[in-house]
Coordinates of N, CA and C in Angstrom, one line a residue:
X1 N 0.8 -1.2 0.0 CA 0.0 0.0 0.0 C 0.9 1.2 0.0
X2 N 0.5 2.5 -0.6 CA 1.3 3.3 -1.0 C 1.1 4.0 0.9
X3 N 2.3 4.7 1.1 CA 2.2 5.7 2.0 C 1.0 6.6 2.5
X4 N 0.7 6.7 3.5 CA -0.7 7.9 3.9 C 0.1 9.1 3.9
X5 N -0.2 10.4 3.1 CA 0.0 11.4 3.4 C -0.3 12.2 4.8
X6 N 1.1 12.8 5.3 CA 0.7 13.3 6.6 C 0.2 14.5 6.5
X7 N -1.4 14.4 7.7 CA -2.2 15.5 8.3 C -1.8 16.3 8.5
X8 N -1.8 17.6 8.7 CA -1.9 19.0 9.7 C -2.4 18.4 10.8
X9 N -1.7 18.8 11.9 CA -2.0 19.0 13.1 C -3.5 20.1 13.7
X10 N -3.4 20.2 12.8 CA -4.0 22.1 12.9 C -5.3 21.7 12.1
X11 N -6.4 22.0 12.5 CA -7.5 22.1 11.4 C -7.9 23.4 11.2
X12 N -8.7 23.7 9.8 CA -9.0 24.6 9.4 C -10.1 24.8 9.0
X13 N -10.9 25.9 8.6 CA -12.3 25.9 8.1 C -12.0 25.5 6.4
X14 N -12.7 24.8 5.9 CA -11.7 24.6 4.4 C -12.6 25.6 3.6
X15 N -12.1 26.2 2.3 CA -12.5 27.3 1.8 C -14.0 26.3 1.0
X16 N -15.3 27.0 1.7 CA -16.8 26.2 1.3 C -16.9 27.3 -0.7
X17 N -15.7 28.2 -1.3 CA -16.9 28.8 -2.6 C -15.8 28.2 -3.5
X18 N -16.4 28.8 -4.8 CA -16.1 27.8 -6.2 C -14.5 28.5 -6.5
X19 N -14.4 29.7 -6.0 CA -12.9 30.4 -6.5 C -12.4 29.6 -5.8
X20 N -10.9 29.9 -5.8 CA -9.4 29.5 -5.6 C -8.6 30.6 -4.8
X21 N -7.9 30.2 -3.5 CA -7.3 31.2 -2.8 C -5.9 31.0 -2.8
X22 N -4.8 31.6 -3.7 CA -3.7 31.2 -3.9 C -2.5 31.6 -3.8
X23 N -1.9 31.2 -2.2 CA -1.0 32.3 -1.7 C 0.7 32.1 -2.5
X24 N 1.4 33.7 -2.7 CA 3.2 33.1 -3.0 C 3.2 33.3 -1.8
X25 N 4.9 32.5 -1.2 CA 5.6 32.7 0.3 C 6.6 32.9 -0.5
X26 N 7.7 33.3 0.6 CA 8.8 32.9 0.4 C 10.0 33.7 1.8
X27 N 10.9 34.1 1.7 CA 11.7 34.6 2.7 C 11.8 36.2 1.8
X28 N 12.2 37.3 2.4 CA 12.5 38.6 2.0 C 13.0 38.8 0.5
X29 N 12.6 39.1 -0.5 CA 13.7 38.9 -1.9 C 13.3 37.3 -2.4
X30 N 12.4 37.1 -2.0 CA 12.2 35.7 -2.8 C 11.8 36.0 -4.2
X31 N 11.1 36.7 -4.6 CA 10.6 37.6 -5.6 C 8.9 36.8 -5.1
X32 N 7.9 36.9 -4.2 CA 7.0 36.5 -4.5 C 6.0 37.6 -5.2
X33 N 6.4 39.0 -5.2 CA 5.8 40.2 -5.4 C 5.6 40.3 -6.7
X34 N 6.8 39.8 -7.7 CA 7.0 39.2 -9.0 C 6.3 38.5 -9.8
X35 N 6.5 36.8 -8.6 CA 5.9 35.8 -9.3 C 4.3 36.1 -9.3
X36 N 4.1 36.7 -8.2 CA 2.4 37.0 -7.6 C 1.6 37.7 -9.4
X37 N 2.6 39.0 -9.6 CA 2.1 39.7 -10.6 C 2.2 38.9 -11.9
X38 N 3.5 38.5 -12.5 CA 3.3 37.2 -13.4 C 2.3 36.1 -13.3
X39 N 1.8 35.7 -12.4 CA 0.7 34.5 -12.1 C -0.5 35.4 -12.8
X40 N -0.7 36.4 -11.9 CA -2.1 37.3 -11.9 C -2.3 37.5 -13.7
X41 N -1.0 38.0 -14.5 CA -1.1 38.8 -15.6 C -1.2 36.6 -16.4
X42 N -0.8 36.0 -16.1 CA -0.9 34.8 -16.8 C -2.2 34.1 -16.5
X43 N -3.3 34.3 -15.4 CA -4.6 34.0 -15.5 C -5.3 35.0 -16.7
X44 N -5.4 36.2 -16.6 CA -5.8 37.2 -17.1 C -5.7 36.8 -19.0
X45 N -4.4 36.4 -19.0 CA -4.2 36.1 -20.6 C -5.0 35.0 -20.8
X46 N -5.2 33.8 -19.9 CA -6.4 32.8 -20.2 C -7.3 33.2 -19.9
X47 N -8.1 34.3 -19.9 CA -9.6 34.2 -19.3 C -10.3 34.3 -18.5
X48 N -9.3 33.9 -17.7 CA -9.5 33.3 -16.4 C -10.0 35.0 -14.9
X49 N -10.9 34.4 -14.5 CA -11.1 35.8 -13.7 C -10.4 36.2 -12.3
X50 N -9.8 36.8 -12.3 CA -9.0 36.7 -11.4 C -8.4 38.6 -10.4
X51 N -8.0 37.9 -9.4 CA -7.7 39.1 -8.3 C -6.4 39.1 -7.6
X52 N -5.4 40.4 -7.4 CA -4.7 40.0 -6.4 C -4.5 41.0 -5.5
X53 N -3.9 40.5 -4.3 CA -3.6 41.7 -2.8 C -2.5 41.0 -2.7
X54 N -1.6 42.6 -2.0 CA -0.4 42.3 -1.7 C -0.2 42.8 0.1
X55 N 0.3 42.0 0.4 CA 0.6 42.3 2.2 C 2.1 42.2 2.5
X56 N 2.1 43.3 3.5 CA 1.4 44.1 4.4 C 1.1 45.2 3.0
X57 N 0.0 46.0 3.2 CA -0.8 46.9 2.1 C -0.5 48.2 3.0
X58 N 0.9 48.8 2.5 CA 1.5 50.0 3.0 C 0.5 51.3 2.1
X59 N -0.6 51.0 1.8 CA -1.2 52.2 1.2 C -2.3 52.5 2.6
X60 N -2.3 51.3 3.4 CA -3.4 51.5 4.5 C -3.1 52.0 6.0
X61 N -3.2 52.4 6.7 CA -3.1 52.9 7.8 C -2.0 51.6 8.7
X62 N -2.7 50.5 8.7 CA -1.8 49.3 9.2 C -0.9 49.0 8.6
X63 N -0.8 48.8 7.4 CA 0.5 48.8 6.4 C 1.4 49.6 7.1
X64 N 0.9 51.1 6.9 CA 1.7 52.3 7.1 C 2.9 51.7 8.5
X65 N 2.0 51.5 9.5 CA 2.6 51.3 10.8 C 3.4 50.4 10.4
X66 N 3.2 49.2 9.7 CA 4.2 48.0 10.1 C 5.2 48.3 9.2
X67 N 5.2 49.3 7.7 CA 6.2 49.5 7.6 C 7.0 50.0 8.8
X68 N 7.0 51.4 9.2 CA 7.4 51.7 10.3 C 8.3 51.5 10.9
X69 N 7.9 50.2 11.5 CA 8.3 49.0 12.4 C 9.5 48.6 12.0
X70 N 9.0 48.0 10.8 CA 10.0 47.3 9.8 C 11.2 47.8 9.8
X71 N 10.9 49.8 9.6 CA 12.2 50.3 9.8 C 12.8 51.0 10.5
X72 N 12.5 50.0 12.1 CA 12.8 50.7 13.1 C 12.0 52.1 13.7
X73 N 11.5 52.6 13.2 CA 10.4 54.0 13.9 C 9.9 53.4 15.0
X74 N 9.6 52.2 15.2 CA 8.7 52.3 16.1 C 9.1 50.7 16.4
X75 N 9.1 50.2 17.8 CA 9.5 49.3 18.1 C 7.8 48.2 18.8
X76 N 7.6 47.0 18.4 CA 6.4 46.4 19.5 C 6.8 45.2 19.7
X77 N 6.0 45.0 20.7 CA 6.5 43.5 21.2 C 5.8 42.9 19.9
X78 N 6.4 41.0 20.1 CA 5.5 40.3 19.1 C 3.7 40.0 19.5
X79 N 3.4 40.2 20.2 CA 1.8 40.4 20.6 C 1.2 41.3 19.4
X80 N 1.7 42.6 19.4 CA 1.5 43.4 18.9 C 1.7 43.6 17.2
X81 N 3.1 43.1 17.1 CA 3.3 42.7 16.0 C 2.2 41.6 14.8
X82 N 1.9 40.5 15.6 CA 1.1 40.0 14.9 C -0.4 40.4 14.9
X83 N -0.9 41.1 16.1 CA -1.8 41.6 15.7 C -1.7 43.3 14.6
X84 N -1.0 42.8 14.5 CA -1.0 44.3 12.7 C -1.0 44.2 12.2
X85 N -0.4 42.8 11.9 CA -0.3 42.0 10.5 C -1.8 41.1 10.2
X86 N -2.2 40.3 11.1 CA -3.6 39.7 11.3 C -4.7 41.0 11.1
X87 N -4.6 42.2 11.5 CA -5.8 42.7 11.2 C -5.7 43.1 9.6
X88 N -4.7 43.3 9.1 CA -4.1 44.0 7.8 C -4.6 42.5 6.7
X89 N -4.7 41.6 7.4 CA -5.5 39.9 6.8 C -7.0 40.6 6.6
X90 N -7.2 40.6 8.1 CA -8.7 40.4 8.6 C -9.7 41.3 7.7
X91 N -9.0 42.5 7.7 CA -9.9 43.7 6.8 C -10.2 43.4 5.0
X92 N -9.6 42.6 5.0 CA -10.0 42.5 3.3 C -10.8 40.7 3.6
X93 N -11.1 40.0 4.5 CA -11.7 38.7 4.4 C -13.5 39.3 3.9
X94 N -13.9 40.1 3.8 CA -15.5 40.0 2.5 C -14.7 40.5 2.2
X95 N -14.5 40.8 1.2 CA -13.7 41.5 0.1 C -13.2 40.0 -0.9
X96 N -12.4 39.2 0.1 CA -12.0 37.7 -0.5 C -13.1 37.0 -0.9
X97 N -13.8 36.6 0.8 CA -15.3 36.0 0.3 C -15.9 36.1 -1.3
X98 N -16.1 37.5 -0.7 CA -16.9 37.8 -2.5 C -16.6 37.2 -3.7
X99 N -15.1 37.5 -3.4 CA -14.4 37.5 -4.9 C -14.4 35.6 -4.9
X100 N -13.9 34.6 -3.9 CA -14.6 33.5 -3.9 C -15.5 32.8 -4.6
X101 N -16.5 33.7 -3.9 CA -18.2 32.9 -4.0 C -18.7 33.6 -5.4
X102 N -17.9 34.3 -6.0 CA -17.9 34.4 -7.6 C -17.2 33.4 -8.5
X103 N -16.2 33.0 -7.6 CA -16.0 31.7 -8.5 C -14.3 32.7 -9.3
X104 N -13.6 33.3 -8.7 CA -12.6 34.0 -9.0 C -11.7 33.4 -8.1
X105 N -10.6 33.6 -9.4 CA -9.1 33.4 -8.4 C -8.3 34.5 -7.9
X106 N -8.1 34.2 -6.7 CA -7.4 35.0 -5.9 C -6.1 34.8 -5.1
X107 N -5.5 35.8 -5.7 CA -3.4 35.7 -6.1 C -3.5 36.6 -4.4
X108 N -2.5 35.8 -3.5 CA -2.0 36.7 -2.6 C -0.9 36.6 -2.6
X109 N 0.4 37.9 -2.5 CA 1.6 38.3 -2.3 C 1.6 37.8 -1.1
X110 N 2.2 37.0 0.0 CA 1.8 37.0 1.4 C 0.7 36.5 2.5
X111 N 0.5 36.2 3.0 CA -0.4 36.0 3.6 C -0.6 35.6 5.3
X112 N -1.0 35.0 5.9 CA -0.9 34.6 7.6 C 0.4 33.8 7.3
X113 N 0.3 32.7 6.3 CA 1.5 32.1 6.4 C 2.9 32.6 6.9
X114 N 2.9 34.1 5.9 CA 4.1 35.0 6.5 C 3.8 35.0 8.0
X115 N 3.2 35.5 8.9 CA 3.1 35.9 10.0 C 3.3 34.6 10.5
X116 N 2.8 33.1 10.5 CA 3.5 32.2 10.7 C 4.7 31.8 10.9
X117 N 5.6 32.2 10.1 CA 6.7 32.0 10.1 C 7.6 33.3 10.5
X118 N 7.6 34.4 10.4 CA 8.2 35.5 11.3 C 8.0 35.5 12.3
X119 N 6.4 35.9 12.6 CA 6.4 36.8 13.9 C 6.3 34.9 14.8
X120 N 5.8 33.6 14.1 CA 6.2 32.6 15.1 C 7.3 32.2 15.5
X121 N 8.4 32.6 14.4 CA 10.0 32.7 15.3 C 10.5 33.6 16.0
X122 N 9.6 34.3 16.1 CA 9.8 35.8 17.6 C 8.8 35.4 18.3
X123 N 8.2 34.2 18.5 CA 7.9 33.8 19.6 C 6.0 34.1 19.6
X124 N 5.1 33.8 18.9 CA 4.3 34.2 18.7 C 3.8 32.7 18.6
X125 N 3.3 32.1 19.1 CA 2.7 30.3 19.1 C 1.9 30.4 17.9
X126 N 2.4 29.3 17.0 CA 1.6 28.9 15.6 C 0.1 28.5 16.3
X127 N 0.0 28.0 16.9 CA -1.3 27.5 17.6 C -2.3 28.4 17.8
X128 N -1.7 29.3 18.2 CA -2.5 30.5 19.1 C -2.8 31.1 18.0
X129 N -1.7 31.6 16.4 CA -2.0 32.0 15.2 C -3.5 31.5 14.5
X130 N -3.4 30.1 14.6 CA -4.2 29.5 13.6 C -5.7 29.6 14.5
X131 N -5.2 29.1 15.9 CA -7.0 29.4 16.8 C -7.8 30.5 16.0
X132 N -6.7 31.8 16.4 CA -7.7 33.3 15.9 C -7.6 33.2 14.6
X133 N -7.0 32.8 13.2 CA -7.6 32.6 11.9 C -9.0 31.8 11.9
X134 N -8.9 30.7 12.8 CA -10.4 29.8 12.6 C -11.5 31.1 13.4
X135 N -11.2 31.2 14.7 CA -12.3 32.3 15.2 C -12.7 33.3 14.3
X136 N -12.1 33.9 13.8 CA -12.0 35.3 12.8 C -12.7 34.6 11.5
X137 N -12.6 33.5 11.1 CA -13.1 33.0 9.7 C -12.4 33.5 8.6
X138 N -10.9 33.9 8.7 CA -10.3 33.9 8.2 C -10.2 32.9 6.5
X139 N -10.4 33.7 5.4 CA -10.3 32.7 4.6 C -9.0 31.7 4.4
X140 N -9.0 30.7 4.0 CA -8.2 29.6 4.1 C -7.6 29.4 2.8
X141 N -6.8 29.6 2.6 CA -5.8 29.6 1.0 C -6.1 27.7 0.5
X142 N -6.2 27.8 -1.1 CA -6.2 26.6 -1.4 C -4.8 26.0 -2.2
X143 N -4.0 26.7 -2.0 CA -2.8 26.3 -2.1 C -1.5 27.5 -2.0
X144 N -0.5 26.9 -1.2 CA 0.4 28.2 -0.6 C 1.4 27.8 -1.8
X145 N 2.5 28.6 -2.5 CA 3.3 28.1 -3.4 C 4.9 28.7 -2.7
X146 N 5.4 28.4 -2.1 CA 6.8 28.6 -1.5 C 7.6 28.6 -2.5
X147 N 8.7 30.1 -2.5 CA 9.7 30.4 -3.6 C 11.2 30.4 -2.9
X148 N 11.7 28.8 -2.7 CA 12.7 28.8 -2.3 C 14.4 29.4 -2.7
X149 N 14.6 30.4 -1.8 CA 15.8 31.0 -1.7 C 17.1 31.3 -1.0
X150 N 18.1 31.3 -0.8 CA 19.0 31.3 0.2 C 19.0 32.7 0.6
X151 N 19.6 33.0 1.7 CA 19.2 34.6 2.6 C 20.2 35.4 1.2
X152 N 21.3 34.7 1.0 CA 22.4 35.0 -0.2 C 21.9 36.0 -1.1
X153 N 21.1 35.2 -2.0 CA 20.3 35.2 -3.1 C 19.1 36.6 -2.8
X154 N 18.7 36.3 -1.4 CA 17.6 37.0 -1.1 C 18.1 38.8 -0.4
X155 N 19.0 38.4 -0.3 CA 19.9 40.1 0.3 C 20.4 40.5 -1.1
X156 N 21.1 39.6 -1.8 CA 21.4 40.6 -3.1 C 20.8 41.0 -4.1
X157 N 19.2 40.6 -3.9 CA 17.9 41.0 -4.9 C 17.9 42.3 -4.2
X158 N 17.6 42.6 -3.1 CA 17.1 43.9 -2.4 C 18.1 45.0 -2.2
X159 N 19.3 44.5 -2.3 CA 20.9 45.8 -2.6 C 20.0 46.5 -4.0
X160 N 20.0 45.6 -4.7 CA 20.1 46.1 -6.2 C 19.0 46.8 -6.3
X161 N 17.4 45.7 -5.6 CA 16.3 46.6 -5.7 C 16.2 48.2 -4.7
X162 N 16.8 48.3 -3.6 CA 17.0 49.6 -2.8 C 18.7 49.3 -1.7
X163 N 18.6 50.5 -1.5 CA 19.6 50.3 -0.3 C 19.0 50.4 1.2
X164 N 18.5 50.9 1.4 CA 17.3 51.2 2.6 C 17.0 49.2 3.0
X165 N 17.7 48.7 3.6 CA 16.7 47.5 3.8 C 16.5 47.2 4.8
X166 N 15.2 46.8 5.3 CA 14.7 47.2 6.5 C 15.2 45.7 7.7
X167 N 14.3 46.1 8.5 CA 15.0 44.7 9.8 C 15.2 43.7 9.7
X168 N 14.6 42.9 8.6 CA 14.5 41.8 8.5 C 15.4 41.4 7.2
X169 N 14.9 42.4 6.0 CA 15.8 42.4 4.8 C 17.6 42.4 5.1
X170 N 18.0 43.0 6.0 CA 19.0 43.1 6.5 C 20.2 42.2 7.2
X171 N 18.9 41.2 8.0 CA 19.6 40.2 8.9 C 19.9 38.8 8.1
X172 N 21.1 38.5 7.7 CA 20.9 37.3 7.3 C 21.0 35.8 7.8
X173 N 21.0 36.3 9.1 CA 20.8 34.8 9.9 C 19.6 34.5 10.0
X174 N 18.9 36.1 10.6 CA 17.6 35.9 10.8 C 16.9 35.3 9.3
X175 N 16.8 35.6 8.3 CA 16.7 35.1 6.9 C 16.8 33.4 7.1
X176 N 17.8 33.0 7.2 CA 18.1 31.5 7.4 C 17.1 31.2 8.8
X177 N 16.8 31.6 9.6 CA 15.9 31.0 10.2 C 14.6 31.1 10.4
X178 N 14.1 32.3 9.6 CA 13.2 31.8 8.7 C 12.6 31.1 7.5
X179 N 13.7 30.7 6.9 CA 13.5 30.0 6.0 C 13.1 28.7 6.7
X180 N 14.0 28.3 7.6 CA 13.8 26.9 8.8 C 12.5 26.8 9.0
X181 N 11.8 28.2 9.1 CA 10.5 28.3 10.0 C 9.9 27.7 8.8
X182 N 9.8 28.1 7.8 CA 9.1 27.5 7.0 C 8.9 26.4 6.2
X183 N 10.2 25.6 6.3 CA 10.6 24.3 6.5 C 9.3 23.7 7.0
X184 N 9.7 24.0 8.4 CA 8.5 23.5 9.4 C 7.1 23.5 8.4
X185 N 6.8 24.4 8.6 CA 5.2 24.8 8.2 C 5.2 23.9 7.3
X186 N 6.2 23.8 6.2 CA 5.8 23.0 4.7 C 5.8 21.6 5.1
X187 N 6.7 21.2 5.9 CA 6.6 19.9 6.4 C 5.5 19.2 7.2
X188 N 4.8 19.9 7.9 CA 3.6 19.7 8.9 C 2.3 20.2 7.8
X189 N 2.6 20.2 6.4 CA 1.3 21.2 5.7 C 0.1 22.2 7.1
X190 N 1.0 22.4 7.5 CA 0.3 23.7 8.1 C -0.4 24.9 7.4
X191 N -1.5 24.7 8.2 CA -2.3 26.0 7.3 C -3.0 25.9 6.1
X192 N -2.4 25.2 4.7 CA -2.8 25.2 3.9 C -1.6 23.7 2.9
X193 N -2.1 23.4 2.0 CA -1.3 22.4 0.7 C -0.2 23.2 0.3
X194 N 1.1 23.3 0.5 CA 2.3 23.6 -0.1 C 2.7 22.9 -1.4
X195 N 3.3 23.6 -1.9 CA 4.1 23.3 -3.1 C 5.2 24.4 -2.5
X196 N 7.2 23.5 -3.2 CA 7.7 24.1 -3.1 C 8.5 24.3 -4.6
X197 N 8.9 25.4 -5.1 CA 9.6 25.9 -6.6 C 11.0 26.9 -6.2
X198 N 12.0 26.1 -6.9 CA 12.7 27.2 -6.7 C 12.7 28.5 -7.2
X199 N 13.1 29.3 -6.0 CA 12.6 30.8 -6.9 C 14.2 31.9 -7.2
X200 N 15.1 30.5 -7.3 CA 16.5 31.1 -7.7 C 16.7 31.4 -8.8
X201 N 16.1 30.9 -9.9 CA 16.5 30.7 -11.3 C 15.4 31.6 -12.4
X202 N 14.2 32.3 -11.9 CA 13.4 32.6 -13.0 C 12.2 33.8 -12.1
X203 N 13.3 34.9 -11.8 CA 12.3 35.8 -11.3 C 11.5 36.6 -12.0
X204 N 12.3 36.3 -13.6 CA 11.3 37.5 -14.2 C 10.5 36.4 -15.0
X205 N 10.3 35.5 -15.2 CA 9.2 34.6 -15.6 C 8.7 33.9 -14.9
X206 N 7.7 32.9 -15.7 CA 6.9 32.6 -14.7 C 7.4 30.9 -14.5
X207 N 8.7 30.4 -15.4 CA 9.3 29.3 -15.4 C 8.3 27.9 -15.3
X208 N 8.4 27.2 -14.5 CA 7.4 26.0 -14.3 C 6.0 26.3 -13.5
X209 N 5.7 27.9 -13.4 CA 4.5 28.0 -13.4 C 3.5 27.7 -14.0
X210 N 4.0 27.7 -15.2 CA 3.0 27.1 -16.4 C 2.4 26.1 -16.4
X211 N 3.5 25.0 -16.7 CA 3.0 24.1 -15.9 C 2.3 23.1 -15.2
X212 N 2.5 24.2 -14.3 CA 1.7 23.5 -12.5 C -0.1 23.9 -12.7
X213 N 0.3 25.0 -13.4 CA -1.3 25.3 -13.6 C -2.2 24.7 -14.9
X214 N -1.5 24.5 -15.9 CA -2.2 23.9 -16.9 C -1.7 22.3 -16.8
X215 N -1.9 21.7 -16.2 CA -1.4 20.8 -16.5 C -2.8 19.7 -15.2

């Protein structure tokens, strides 16, 4: 008999409408910002109806702050931290619904998963994350797609893209243990179905995106 695929630990509300919720991850400089827009413009050329949001959404008031943060202005514990990021989720979930229960695909830059893996390696319990996603009714992604990168790879994208790089873009250990963090996550399919792609070799296309989705 073939192998049983292992559970999540973790249950979730499974997404009940006809769309697709379809997060990139990755570590700082993974290019998920990229691949997110390449995916979005490559539904769009099939037909296909489709939406994307990018997080944290620095056009918004909570955005604003966590940039901030990010760059040092303002210091919070992780309590606080993840609740910036969780509300900066929370406020577009009808907004998702809708787009959903229309039967539309929906591209996220980001998602809880990030906050999973950051603010849970600053000490923020994955558990305690996912409780308040289920409370909240948080929509539930139907597939996360991780853009694997080394901190290397992921600091010399962001020199080139700015010099300004903020707390996290900066640390490259911290980078490596994030990535760890997400190791985890993809190994326990936490949260949501992973797929992982390397995201070293084809930032400006959409490489074996193709694909994964027509195929």
């Amino acid at each position: 008999l073939p192998p049983r695929k292992k559970k999540s630990k973790f249950k979730m509300l499974q997404n009940p409408y006809s769309g697709k919720l379809i997060v990139i991850e990755g570590i700082d400089g993974a290019g998920s910002e990229t691949q997110s827009t390449l995916l979005f413009n490559f539904f769009k050329k099939e037909k296909i109806s489709v939406e994307r949001l990018t997080y944290p959404d620095y056009e918004e008031p909570i955005g604003i702050l966590i940039h901030q943060y990010l760059h040092k202005q303002y210091e919070f514990s992780v309590d606080v931290q993840f609740l910036l990021y969780f509300t900066d989720f929370i406020k577009d979930r009808e907004r998702i619904n809708g787009w959903l229960n229309e039967g539309k695909i929906v591209i996220c830059d980001r998602y809880l998963s990030s906050t999973l893996a950051y603010q849970g390696l600053r000490g923020f319990p994955i558990k305690k994350s996912l409780e308040l996603a289920r409370k909240f009714k948080l929509p539930k992604p139907d597939l996360i797609i991780y853009l694997k990168v080394s901190p290397e790879v992921s600091m010399s994208r962001k020199y080139k893209e700015k010099k300004n790089l903020d707390r996290n873009e900066a640390d490259k250990k911290f980078l490596q243990k994030v990535g760890d963090s997400y190791k985890k996550l993809i190994k326990g399919r936490i949260f949501s179905k992973w797929v992982v792609i390397n995201g070293a070799g084809f930032l400006n296309n959409l490489g074996n995106f193709n694909n994964f989705f027509i195929s």
